[in-house]
Amino acid sequence: MVATGALGAVGAIAVAWPFINNLNPAADTLALSSVEVNVQPIQVGQAVTVKWRGKPLFIRHRTEEEIKAAEAVPLSELRDPQTDNSRVTDSAKKVRPEWLIMIGVCTHLGCVPLGNKPGDPKGPFGGWFCPCHGSAYDTSGRIRQGPAPKNLEVPSYLFTSDTLVRVG
Ligand code: FES
């Protein structure tokens, strides 16, 4: 009886969330549904990690060099071929090369790759590096070396203003 009541309460919270979200667009941590993040404080070259649906969400404010490096890679060199452009396009088809938004879970065995915190090794391709078996990702989060089969996943997201992004 108690368990049933608890489940009911969780369901009610999930349903109520979209309304709460509308009233409080600055909220940046949420276990369910979407998360809205103010990216304004993230300086060029910095990255932050936000918890979203129980997973780390990486948001990197890329430098010009990082963007150029990502754009210069021929698709023929990629194990999981995706253009950089396609990975920095929001659901309204707006391209913002300076913002790379991905789920920070290695596609090999699910570790959280290094490269998002200051001082972390970024690996040989300047993006992220997963030390468990040496998967290396480039500045677009694409797999370049090691056992991981896929690029870091880019979730669906939408910039609702120049500084606010809603993920999910
Ligand atoms: S989980 Fe990333 S290399 Fe194994």
mmCIF file of C-alpha atoms and ligand atoms in Angstrom:
data_model
loop_
_atom_site.group_PDB
_atom_site.id
_atom_site.type_symbol
_atom_site.label_atom_id
_atom_site.label_comp_id
_atom_site.label_asym_id
_atom_site.label_seq_id
_atom_site.Cartn_x
_atom_site.Cartn_y
_atom_site.Cartn_z
ATOM 1 C CA MET A 1 0.000 0.000 0.000
ATOM 2 C CA VAL A 2 2.806 2.344 0.967
ATOM 3 C CA ALA A 3 4.749 1.425 -2.170
ATOM 4 C CA THR A 4 1.771 2.156 -4.414
ATOM 5 C CA GLY A 5 1.366 5.584 -2.827
ATOM 6 C CA ALA A 6 5.031 6.400 -3.394
ATOM 7 C CA LEU A 7 4.856 5.443 -7.071
ATOM 8 C CA GLY A 8 1.786 7.604 -7.491
ATOM 9 C CA ALA A 9 3.646 10.559 -6.053
ATOM 10 C CA VAL A 10 6.558 10.094 -8.473
ATOM 11 C CA GLY A 11 4.145 10.006 -11.391
ATOM 12 C CA ALA A 12 2.528 13.226 -10.244
ATOM 13 C CA ILE A 13 5.897 14.988 -10.065
ATOM 14 C CA ALA A 14 6.770 13.903 -13.587
ATOM 15 C CA VAL A 15 3.503 15.250 -14.949
ATOM 16 C CA ALA A 16 3.770 18.526 -13.048
ATOM 17 C CA TRP A 17 7.292 19.262 -14.220
ATOM 18 C CA PRO A 18 6.613 20.998 -17.558
ATOM 19 C CA PHE A 19 4.645 23.678 -15.721
ATOM 20 C CA ILE A 20 7.355 24.161 -13.122
ATOM 21 C CA ASN A 21 9.896 24.380 -15.942
ATOM 22 C CA ASN A 22 8.006 27.230 -17.565
ATOM 23 C CA LEU A 23 7.952 29.198 -14.346
ATOM 24 C CA ASN A 24 11.581 28.603 -13.554
ATOM 25 C CA PRO A 25 13.707 28.587 -16.700
ATOM 26 C CA ALA A 26 16.941 28.968 -14.722
ATOM 27 C CA ALA A 27 16.650 25.545 -13.094
ATOM 28 C CA ASP A 28 19.642 23.542 -14.176
ATOM 29 C CA THR A 29 19.334 20.179 -12.481
ATOM 30 C CA LEU A 30 16.586 17.719 -13.112
ATOM 31 C CA ALA A 31 16.318 13.952 -13.119
ATOM 32 C CA LEU A 32 13.454 13.737 -15.603
ATOM 33 C CA SER A 33 12.438 15.302 -18.874
ATOM 34 C CA SER A 34 14.343 18.328 -20.043
ATOM 35 C CA VAL A 35 16.943 20.536 -18.448
ATOM 36 C CA GLU A 36 17.496 24.210 -19.135
ATOM 37 C CA VAL A 37 21.009 25.589 -18.789
ATOM 38 C CA ASN A 38 22.239 29.164 -18.777
ATOM 39 C CA VAL A 39 25.471 28.946 -20.776
ATOM 40 C CA GLN A 40 26.439 32.595 -20.345
ATOM 41 C CA PRO A 41 28.969 31.990 -17.522
ATOM 42 C CA ILE A 42 30.866 29.345 -19.522
ATOM 43 C CA GLN A 43 33.971 31.038 -20.918
ATOM 44 C CA VAL A 44 35.542 30.170 -24.269
ATOM 45 C CA GLY A 45 37.640 27.054 -23.757
ATOM 46 C CA GLN A 46 35.690 25.998 -20.654
ATOM 47 C CA ALA A 47 33.284 23.124 -20.234
ATOM 48 C CA VAL A 48 30.695 22.234 -17.631
ATOM 49 C CA THR A 49 29.003 19.010 -16.665
ATOM 50 C CA VAL A 50 25.293 19.046 -15.868
ATOM 51 C CA LYS A 51 23.350 16.054 -14.596
ATOM 52 C CA TRP A 52 20.543 15.124 -16.952
ATOM 53 C CA ARG A 53 18.374 12.017 -16.769
ATOM 54 C CA GLY A 54 20.948 10.518 -14.430
ATOM 55 C CA LYS A 55 23.778 11.015 -16.915
ATOM 56 C CA PRO A 56 26.513 13.626 -17.244
ATOM 57 C CA LEU A 57 25.820 16.162 -19.935
ATOM 58 C CA PHE A 58 28.924 17.849 -21.304
ATOM 59 C CA ILE A 59 28.661 21.432 -22.564
ATOM 60 C CA ARG A 60 31.848 22.837 -24.046
ATOM 61 C CA HIS A 61 32.328 26.411 -25.221
ATOM 62 C CA ARG A 62 34.757 25.639 -28.010
ATOM 63 C CA THR A 63 37.643 27.807 -29.063
ATOM 64 C CA GLU A 64 38.168 28.863 -32.684
ATOM 65 C CA GLU A 65 41.025 26.357 -32.915
ATOM 66 C CA GLU A 66 38.845 23.521 -31.630
ATOM 67 C CA ILE A 67 36.123 24.360 -34.127
ATOM 68 C CA LYS A 68 38.588 24.586 -37.030
ATOM 69 C CA ALA A 69 40.212 21.286 -36.055
ATOM 70 C CA ALA A 70 36.821 19.558 -35.927
ATOM 71 C CA GLU A 71 35.694 20.987 -39.265
ATOM 72 C CA ALA A 72 38.923 20.046 -41.013
ATOM 73 C CA VAL A 73 38.621 16.288 -40.435
ATOM 74 C CA PRO A 74 37.608 14.389 -43.604
ATOM 75 C CA LEU A 75 34.641 12.089 -43.040
ATOM 76 C CA SER A 76 36.698 9.257 -44.543
ATOM 77 C CA GLU A 77 38.914 9.323 -41.441
ATOM 78 C CA LEU A 78 35.997 8.757 -39.083
ATOM 79 C CA ARG A 79 34.793 5.448 -37.693
ATOM 80 C CA ASP A 80 31.328 6.919 -37.073
ATOM 81 C CA PRO A 81 31.157 9.534 -39.852
ATOM 82 C CA GLN A 82 29.342 12.696 -38.822
ATOM 83 C CA THR A 83 30.135 16.235 -39.876
ATOM 84 C CA ASP A 84 31.016 18.660 -37.116
ATOM 85 C CA ASN A 85 28.210 20.889 -38.345
ATOM 86 C CA SER A 86 25.597 18.197 -37.793
ATOM 87 C CA ARG A 87 26.734 17.868 -34.171
ATOM 88 C CA VAL A 88 26.342 21.554 -33.299
ATOM 89 C CA THR A 89 22.909 22.136 -34.814
ATOM 90 C CA ASP A 90 19.919 22.553 -32.531
ATOM 91 C CA SER A 91 16.423 21.220 -33.150
ATOM 92 C CA ALA A 92 15.438 24.499 -34.856
ATOM 93 C CA LYS A 93 18.332 23.845 -37.327
ATOM 94 C CA LYS A 94 20.362 26.727 -35.949
ATOM 95 C CA VAL A 95 24.096 26.018 -36.100
ATOM 96 C CA ARG A 96 26.185 27.262 -33.163
ATOM 97 C CA PRO A 97 29.693 25.882 -33.700
ATOM 98 C CA GLU A 98 30.910 27.376 -30.407
ATOM 99 C CA TRP A 99 28.600 25.138 -28.342
ATOM 100 C CA LEU A 100 29.127 21.378 -28.291
ATOM 101 C CA ILE A 101 26.542 19.543 -26.184
ATOM 102 C CA MET A 102 26.865 15.795 -25.627
ATOM 103 C CA ILE A 103 26.143 12.973 -23.258
ATOM 104 C CA GLY A 104 29.410 12.311 -21.424
ATOM 105 C CA VAL A 105 29.270 8.538 -21.554
ATOM 106 C CA CYS A 106 31.907 6.609 -23.486
ATOM 107 C CA THR A 107 30.323 4.405 -26.131
ATOM 108 C CA HIS A 108 32.645 1.517 -25.268
ATOM 109 C CA LEU A 109 31.617 0.424 -21.766
ATOM 110 C CA GLY A 110 30.005 3.524 -20.382
ATOM 111 C CA CYS A 111 32.766 5.307 -18.451
ATOM 112 C CA VAL A 112 32.692 9.083 -18.164
ATOM 113 C CA PRO A 113 35.591 10.276 -20.336
ATOM 114 C CA LEU A 114 38.125 12.800 -19.060
ATOM 115 C CA GLY A 115 38.514 16.191 -20.701
ATOM 116 C CA ASN A 116 35.667 18.228 -19.274
ATOM 117 C CA LYS A 117 37.331 19.506 -16.098
ATOM 118 C CA PRO A 118 40.223 21.984 -16.051
ATOM 119 C CA GLY A 119 43.496 20.045 -16.002
ATOM 120 C CA ASP A 120 41.960 16.839 -17.346
ATOM 121 C CA PRO A 121 43.888 15.125 -20.134
ATOM 122 C CA LYS A 122 42.007 15.648 -23.391
ATOM 123 C CA GLY A 123 43.707 12.859 -25.276
ATOM 124 C CA PRO A 124 45.601 12.879 -28.589
ATOM 125 C CA PHE A 125 42.742 14.534 -30.504
ATOM 126 C CA GLY A 126 42.175 17.384 -28.055
ATOM 127 C CA GLY A 127 38.645 16.443 -27.066
ATOM 128 C CA TRP A 128 38.025 13.756 -24.465
ATOM 129 C CA PHE A 129 39.894 10.680 -23.363
ATOM 130 C CA CYS A 130 38.588 7.521 -21.729
ATOM 131 C CA PRO A 131 41.421 5.877 -19.807
ATOM 132 C CA CYS A 132 39.745 2.522 -19.223
ATOM 133 C CA HIS A 133 40.752 1.195 -22.644
ATOM 134 C CA GLY A 134 42.045 4.318 -24.318
ATOM 135 C CA SER A 135 39.186 5.631 -26.418
ATOM 136 C CA ALA A 136 40.030 9.097 -27.709
ATOM 137 C CA TYR A 137 37.487 11.623 -28.966
ATOM 138 C CA ASP A 138 38.143 14.747 -31.012
ATOM 139 C CA THR A 139 36.971 18.335 -30.463
ATOM 140 C CA SER A 140 33.616 17.341 -31.940
ATOM 141 C CA GLY A 141 33.301 14.370 -29.557
ATOM 142 C CA ARG A 142 33.806 11.904 -32.406
ATOM 143 C CA ILE A 143 35.589 8.647 -31.770
ATOM 144 C CA ARG A 144 39.080 8.672 -33.298
ATOM 145 C CA GLN A 145 41.056 5.954 -31.535
ATOM 146 C CA GLY A 146 40.469 3.019 -29.199
ATOM 147 C CA PRO A 147 37.644 0.508 -28.871
ATOM 148 C CA ALA A 148 34.562 2.754 -28.634
ATOM 149 C CA PRO A 149 32.342 2.175 -31.696
ATOM 150 C CA LYS A 150 30.404 5.448 -31.746
ATOM 151 C CA ASN A 151 30.784 9.172 -31.260
ATOM 152 C CA LEU A 152 29.679 10.697 -27.963
ATOM 153 C CA GLU A 153 25.936 11.105 -28.347
ATOM 154 C CA VAL A 154 24.491 14.527 -29.080
ATOM 155 C CA PRO A 155 21.025 14.794 -27.529
ATOM 156 C CA SER A 156 18.213 16.874 -28.954
ATOM 157 C CA TYR A 157 18.510 20.453 -27.711
ATOM 158 C CA LEU A 158 17.190 23.905 -28.488
ATOM 159 C CA PHE A 159 18.621 27.332 -27.794
ATOM 160 C CA THR A 160 15.630 29.334 -26.548
ATOM 161 C CA SER A 161 17.814 32.471 -26.481
ATOM 162 C CA ASP A 162 21.499 33.197 -27.100
ATOM 163 C CA THR A 163 22.312 32.110 -23.561
ATOM 164 C CA LEU A 164 19.668 29.543 -22.611
ATOM 165 C CA VAL A 165 19.621 26.010 -23.935
ATOM 166 C CA ARG A 166 16.998 23.398 -23.244
ATOM 167 C CA VAL A 167 18.176 19.812 -23.569
ATOM 168 C CA GLY A 168 15.679 16.969 -24.015
HETATM 169 S S1 FES B 1 34.523 2.820 -21.508
HETATM 170 FE FE1 FES B 1 35.686 4.206 -22.652
HETATM 171 S S2 FES B 1 37.371 3.120 -23.458
HETATM 172 FE FE2 FES B 1 36.230 1.709 -22.268
#
